[in-house]
XYZ file of C-alpha atoms in Angstrom:
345
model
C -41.798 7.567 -5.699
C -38.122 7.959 -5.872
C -36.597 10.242 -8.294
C -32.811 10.491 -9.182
C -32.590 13.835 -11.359
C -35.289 12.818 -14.148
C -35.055 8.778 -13.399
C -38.513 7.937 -11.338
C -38.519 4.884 -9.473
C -40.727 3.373 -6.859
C -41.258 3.667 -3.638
C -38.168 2.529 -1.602
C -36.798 1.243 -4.464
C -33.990 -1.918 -4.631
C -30.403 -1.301 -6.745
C -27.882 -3.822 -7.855
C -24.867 -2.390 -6.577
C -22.069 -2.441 -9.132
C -19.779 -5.674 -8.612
C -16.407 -5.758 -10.722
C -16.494 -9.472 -12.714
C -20.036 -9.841 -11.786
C -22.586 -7.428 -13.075
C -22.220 -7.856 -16.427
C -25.427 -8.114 -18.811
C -26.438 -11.533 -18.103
C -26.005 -11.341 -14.574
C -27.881 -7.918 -14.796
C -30.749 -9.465 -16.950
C -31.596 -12.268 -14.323
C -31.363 -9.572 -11.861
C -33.684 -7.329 -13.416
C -36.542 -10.404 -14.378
C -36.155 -10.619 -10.841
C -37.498 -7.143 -9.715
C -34.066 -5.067 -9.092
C -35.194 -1.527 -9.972
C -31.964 -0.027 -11.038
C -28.783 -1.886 -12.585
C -25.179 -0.806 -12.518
C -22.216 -1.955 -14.655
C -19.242 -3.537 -13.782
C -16.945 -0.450 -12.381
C -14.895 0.770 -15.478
C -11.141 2.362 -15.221
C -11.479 6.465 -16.876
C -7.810 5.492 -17.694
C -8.305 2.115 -19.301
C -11.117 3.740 -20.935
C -9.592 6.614 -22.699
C -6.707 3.976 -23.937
C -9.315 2.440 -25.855
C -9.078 -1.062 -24.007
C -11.091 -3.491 -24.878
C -12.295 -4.703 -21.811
C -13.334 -1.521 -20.494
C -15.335 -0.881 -23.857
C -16.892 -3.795 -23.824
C -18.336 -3.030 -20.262
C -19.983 0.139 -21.918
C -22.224 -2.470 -23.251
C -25.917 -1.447 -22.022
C -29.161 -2.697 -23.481
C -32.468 -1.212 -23.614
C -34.477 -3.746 -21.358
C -32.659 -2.966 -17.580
C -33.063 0.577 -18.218
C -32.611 2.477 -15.710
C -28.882 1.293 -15.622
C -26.207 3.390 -14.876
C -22.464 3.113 -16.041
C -20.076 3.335 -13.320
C -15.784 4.733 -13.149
C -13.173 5.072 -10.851
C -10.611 7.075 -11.369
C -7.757 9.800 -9.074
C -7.234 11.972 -11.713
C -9.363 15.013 -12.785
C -8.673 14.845 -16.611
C -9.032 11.689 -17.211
C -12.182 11.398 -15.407
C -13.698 14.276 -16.946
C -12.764 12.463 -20.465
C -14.629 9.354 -19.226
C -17.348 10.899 -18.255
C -17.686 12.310 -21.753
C -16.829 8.756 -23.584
C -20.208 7.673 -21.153
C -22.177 10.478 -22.164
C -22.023 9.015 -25.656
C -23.606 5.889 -24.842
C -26.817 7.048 -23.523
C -26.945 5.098 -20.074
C -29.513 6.645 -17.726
C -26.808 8.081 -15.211
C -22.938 8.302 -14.299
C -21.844 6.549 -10.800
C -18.822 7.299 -9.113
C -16.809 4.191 -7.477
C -15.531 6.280 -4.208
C -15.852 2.646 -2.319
C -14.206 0.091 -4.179
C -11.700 -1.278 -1.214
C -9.474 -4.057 -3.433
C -5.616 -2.790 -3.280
C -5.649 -2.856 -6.778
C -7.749 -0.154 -7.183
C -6.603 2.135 -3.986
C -2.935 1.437 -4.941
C -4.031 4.085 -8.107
C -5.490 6.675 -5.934
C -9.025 5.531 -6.671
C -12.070 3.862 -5.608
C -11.604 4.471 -1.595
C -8.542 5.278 -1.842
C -9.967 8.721 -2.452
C -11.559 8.514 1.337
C -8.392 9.842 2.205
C -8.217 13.144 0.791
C -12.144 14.576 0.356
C -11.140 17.466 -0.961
C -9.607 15.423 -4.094
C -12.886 13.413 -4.023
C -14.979 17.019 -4.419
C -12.524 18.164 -7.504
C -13.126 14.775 -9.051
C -16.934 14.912 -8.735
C -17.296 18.558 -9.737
C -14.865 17.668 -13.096
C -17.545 14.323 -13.828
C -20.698 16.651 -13.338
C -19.418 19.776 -15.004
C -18.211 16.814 -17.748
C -21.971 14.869 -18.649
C -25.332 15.741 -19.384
C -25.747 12.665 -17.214
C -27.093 12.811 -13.227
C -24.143 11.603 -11.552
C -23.947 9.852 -8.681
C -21.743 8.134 -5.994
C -21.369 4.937 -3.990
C -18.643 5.021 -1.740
C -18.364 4.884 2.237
C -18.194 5.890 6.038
C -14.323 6.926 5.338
C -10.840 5.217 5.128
C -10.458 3.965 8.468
C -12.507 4.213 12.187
C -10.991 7.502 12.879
C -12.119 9.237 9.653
C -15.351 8.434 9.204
C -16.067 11.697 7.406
C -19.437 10.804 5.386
C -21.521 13.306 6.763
C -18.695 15.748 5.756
C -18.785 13.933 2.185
C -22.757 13.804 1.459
C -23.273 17.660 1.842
C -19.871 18.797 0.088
C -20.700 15.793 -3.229
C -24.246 17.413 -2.972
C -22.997 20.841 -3.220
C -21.375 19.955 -6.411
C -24.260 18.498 -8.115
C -24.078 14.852 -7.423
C -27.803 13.254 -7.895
C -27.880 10.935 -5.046
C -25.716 9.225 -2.572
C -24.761 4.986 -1.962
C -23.175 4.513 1.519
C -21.323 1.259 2.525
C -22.035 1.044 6.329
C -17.993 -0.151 6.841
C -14.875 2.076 6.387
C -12.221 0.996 3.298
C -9.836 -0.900 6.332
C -12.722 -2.909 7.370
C -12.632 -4.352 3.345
C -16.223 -6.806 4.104
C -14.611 -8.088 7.906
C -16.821 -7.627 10.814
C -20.572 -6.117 10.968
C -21.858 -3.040 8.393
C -22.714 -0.070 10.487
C -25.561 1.872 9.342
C -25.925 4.202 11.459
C -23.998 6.904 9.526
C -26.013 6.142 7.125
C -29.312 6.970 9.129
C -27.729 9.897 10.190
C -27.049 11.252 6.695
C -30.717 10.220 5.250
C -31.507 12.109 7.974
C -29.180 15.610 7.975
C -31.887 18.680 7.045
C -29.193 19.614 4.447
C -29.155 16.589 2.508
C -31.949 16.754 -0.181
C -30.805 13.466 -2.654
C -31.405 9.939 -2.254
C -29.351 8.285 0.042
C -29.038 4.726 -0.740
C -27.922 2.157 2.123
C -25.522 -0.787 1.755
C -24.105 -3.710 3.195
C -24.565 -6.979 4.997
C -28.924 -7.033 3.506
C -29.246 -10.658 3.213
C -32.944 -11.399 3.851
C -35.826 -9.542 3.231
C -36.330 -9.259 7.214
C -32.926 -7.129 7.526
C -34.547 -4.917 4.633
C -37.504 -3.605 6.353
C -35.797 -3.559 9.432
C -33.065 -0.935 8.513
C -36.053 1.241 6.096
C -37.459 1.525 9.295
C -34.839 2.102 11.406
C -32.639 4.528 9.148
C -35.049 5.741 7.048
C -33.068 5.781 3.757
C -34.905 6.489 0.385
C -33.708 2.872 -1.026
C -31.412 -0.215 -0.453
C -28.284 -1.139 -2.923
C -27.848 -5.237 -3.096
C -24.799 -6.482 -4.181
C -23.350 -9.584 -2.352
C -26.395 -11.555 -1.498
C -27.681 -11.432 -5.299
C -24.785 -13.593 -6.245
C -26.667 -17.064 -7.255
C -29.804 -15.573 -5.687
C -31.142 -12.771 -7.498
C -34.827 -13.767 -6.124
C -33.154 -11.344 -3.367
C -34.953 -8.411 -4.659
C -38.558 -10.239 -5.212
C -38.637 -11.108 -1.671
C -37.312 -8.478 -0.312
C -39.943 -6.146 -2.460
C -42.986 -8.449 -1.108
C -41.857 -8.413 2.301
C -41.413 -4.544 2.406
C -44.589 -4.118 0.895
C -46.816 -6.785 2.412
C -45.093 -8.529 5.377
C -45.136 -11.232 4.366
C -42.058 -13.956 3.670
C -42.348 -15.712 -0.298
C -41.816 -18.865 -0.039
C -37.833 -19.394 -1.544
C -37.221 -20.328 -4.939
C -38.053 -23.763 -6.362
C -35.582 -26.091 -7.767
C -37.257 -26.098 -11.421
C -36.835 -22.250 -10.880
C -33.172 -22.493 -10.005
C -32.459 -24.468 -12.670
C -34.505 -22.359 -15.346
C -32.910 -19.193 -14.302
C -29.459 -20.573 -14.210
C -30.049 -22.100 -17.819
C -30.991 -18.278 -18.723
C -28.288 -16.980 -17.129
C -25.589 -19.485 -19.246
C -27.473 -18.556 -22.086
C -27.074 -15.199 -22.047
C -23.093 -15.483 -20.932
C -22.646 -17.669 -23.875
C -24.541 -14.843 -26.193
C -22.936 -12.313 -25.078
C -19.446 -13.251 -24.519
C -19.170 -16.230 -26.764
C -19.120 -19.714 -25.834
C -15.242 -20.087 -24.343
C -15.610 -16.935 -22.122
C -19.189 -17.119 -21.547
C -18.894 -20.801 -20.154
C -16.060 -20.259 -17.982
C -17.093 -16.890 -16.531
C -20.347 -18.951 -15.532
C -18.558 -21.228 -12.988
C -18.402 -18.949 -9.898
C -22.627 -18.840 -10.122
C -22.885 -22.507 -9.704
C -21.942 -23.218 -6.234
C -24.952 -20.059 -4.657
C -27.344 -21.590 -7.321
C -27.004 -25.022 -6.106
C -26.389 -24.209 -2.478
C -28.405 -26.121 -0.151
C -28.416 -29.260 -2.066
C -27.222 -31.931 -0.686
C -24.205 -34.083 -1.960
C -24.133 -31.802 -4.608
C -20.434 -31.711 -5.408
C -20.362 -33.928 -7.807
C -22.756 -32.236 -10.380
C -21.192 -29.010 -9.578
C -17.562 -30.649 -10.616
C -19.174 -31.534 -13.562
C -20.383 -27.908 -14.644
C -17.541 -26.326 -13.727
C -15.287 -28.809 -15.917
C -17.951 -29.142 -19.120
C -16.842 -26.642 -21.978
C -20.334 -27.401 -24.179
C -23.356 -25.409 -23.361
C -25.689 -28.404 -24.283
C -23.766 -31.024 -22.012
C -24.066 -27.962 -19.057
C -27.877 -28.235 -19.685
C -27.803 -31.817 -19.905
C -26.061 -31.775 -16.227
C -28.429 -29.062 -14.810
C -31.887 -31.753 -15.922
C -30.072 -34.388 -14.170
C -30.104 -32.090 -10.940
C -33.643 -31.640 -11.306
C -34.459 -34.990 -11.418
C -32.152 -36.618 -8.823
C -33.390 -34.023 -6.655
C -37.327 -33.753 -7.565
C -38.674 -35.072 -4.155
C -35.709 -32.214 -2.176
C -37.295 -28.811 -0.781
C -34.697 -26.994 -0.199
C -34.801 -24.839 2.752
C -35.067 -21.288 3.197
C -32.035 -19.801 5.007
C -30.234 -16.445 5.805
C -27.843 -15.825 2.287
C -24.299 -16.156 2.864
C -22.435 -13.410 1.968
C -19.877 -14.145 -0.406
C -16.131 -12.734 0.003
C -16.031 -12.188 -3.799
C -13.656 -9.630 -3.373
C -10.957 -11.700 -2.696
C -10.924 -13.562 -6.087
C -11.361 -9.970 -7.532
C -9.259 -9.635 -10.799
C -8.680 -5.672 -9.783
């Protein structure tokens, strides 16, 4: 067992990392049927936040069936941080996370997300003012450091633990890499495995099969992986990777009457939640990973992505399933989607 302060989870257990325009309830419900073991929000601006915005309220929005979940900020400035924190507090989630990795220019250009990689001494202030600010356990995702010749996360783990954080996600690249090349984990190992690191350590990056998975528990040793990417469109990602680690053996990959089902539950819950406009339209970047590896598939997709009635969307998705009935589709590596590019940050 895994514990995070009070929070118990199991043994080497699977997160959804937090994805800005992505991990909102729905996504996090389909996520959660599917075995992820701990949920984070969307990430939410401390400033936006304390102005009351809408947006960033409405991402406060937690419900009691993906508990544990955990809210997660960025932020650069001490004060307003600290105030978030407090506005989070109110809400009851099960813990406070820290966006110290976030790499969009949006987000650095305001001192924040890994933008803080830069000065780690601001990064300690601004964790000490969140934990000395929530009854919460607070913890962090961020990375190895801002570029290949700061790669300071050794450095970071033992000065965020000194403060109080209760446990640690590393991205194996640095903020300069963005998602280009290969994720490193071997800083990551080398954390999970400092005598004077006693959290969690979480690892990160590039896990697209459930093969990679067991591979890197093995090989680093951390207490736990953090998904993000390869859930997009696939969130049977954390069911297979689960089996695999605990049995060795491969499940066999989604059906199509699955694919459909689940992405039916998934509209159904964007429509609930966000109301039919928003809920429909937010829906079309899922369509393309839940269909992938269907062939000649573009022209249903073109009709999703341009329907504005849930029914006719439904309608669409039951044609799929018949006019591809006889179609296995095969089980391949996940492709690991650039989302960050399209992100609205």
């Amino acid at each position: 067992m895994v514990k995070i302060a009070n929070i118990e989870l199991p043994d080497f257990p699977l997160l959804l990392a937090p994805m800005e325009d992505v991990t909102d309830p729905p996504f996090r419900a389909v996520c959660k049927e599917n075995g992820a073991d701990l949920l984070y929000t969307e990430f939410i601006s401390s400033a936006g936040l304390i102005r009351d915005a809408i947006k960033c309220k409405r991402k406060l929005d937690i419900f009691d069936q993906e508990r544990p979940v955990g809210i997660q900020i960025f932020g650069g400035d001490e004060e307003s941080l600290s105030l978030a924190s407090r506005i989070v507090d109110i809400t009851n989630p099960d813990l406070l996370d820290i966006n110290f990795g976030c790499p969009v220019k949006g987000v650095v250009a305001q001192g924040a997300g890994s933008g803080v990689l830069r000065d780690i001494d601001l990064m300690v202030r601004l964790t000490a003012a969140c934990v000395k600010s929530t009854s919460l356990p607070v913890t962090v995702k961020t990375r190895l450091g801002w570029d290949e010749d700061s790669m300071n996360i050794e450095e970071v783990a033992e000065r965020l633990q000194d403060v109080g954080i209760a446990a640690l996600s590393i991205h194996g690249r640095t903020r300069m890499q963005m998602y280009k090349g290969e994720a490193d984990w071997t800083l990551i190992g080398k954390v999970k495995n400092n005598p004077r690191i006693k959290i969690p350590i979480f690892g990160n990056g590039d896990i697209n099969t459930p093969q990679k998975a067991l591979e890197y528990k093995n090989r680093y040793g951390v207490d736990g992986i953090m998904i993000g990417r390869a859930a997009i469109g696939y969130p049977w990602i954390f069911r297979e990777v689960a089996h695999y680690v605990k049995t060795g053996e491969t499940l066999a990959p989604p059906t199509l009457a699955e694919r459909v089902a689940v992405c039916k539950y998934h509209l159904q819950k964007s429509v609930a939640w966000k109301g039919p406009k928003a809920g429909i339209y937010d829906m079309r970047k899922h369509y393309f990973q839940y269909l992938k590896g269907l062939p000649n598939i573009k022209t249903y997709r073109s009709r999703l992505v341009l329907s504005t009635d849930p029914a006719e969307i439904e309608g669409v998705l039951d044609e799929i399933l018949l006019a591809y009935a006889d179609y296995e589709i095969p089980h391949a590596p996940i492709e690991l989607v650039n989302y960050h590019e399209n992100c609205p940050m």
